[in-house]
Tab-separated table of C-alpha atoms in Angstrom:
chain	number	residue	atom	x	y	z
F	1	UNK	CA	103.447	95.919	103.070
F	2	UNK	CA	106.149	93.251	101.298
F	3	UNK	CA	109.579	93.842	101.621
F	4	UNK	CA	109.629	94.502	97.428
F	5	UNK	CA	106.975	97.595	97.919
F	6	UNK	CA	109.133	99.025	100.894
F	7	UNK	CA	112.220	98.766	98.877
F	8	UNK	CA	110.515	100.416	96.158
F	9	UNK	CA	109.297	102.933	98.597
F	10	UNK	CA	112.992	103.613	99.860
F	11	UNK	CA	113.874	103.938	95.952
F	12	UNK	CA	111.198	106.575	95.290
F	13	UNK	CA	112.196	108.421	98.755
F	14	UNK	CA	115.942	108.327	98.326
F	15	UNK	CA	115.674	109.435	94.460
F	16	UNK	CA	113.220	112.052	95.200
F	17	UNK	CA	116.237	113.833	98.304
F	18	UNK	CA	118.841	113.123	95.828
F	19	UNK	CA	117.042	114.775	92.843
F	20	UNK	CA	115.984	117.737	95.600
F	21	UNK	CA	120.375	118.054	96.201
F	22	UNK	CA	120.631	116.152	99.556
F	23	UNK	CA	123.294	113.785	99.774
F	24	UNK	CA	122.947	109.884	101.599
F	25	UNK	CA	124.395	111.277	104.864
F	26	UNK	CA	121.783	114.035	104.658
F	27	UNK	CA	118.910	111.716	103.992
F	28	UNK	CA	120.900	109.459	106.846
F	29	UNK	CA	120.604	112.076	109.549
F	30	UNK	CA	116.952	113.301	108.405
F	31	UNK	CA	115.661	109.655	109.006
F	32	UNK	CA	117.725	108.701	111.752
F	33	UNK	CA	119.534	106.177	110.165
F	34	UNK	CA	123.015	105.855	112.201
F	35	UNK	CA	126.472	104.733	110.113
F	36	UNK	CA	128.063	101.820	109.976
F	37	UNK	CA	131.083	102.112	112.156
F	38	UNK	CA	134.698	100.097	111.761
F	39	UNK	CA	137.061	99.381	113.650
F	40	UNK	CA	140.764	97.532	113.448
F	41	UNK	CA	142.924	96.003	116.157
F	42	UNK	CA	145.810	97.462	113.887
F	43	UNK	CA	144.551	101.204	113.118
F	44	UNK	CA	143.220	103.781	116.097
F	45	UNK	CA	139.433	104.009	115.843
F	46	UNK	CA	139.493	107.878	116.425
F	47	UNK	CA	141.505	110.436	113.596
F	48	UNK	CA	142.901	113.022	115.817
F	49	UNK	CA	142.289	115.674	112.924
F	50	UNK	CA	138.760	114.613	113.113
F	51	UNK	CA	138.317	114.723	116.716
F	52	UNK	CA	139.886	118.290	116.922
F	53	UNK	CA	137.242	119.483	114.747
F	54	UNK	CA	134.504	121.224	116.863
F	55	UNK	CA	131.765	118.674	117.291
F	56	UNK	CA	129.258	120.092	115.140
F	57	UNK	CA	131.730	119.711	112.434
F	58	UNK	CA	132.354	115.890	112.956
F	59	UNK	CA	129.181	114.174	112.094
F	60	UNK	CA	129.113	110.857	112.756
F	61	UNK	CA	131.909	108.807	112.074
F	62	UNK	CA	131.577	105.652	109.702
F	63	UNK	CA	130.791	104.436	106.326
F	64	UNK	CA	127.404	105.015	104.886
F	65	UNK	CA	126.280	102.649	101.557
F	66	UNK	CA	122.863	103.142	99.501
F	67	UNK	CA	122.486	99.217	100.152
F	68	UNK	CA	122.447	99.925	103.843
F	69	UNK	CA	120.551	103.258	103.636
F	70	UNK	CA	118.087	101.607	101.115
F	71	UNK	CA	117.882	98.958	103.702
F	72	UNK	CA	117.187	100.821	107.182
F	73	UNK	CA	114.480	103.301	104.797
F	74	UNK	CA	112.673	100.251	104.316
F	75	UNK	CA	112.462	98.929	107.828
F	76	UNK	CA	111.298	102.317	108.772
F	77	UNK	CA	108.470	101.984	106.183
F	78	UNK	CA	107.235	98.869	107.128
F	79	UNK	CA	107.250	99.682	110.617
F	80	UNK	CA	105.275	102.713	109.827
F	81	UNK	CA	102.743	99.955	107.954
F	82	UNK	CA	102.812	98.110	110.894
F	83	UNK	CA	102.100	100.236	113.417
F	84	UNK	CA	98.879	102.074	111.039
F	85	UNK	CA	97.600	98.036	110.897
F	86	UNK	CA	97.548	97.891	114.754
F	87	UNK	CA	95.735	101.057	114.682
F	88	UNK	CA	93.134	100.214	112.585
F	89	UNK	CA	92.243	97.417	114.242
């Protein structure tokens, strides 16, 4: 598999969840992609209105793109191509 047809698999995937109502951190979590997370020497890494929610509230912290989701969907695809190629053989 090219890295064009696994983008273009990521495309299909993402547009099919987003058509279905699921949002990118949905899709995120459901694939096991993890956030991008930021920090700054100037700013605390941790909100402390965040962090008092209960944890099942909080999610994972970060920023979460369709570049980078569109990205990590595609690795996962051609790792799944992979891996059937060493099977076959």
């Amino acid at each position: 598999m090219t890295r064009t047809e696994a983008l273009q698999d990521a495309d299909r995937e993402i547009s099919r969840l987003i058509q279905d109502g699921r949002g990118l951190f949905y899709i995120a979590e459901l694939y096991d992609v993890p956030v991008r997370r930021h920090s700054s020497r100037w700013f605390s890494s941790t909100d402390a209105a965040h962090m008092a929610l209960p944890e099942y509230l909080q999610g994972q912290p970060g920023t979460l793109t369709l570049g980078h989701l569109r990205d990590a969907l595609a690795d996962i695809a051609q790792g799944i191509a992979v891996r059937d190629l060493e099977q076959a053989a």
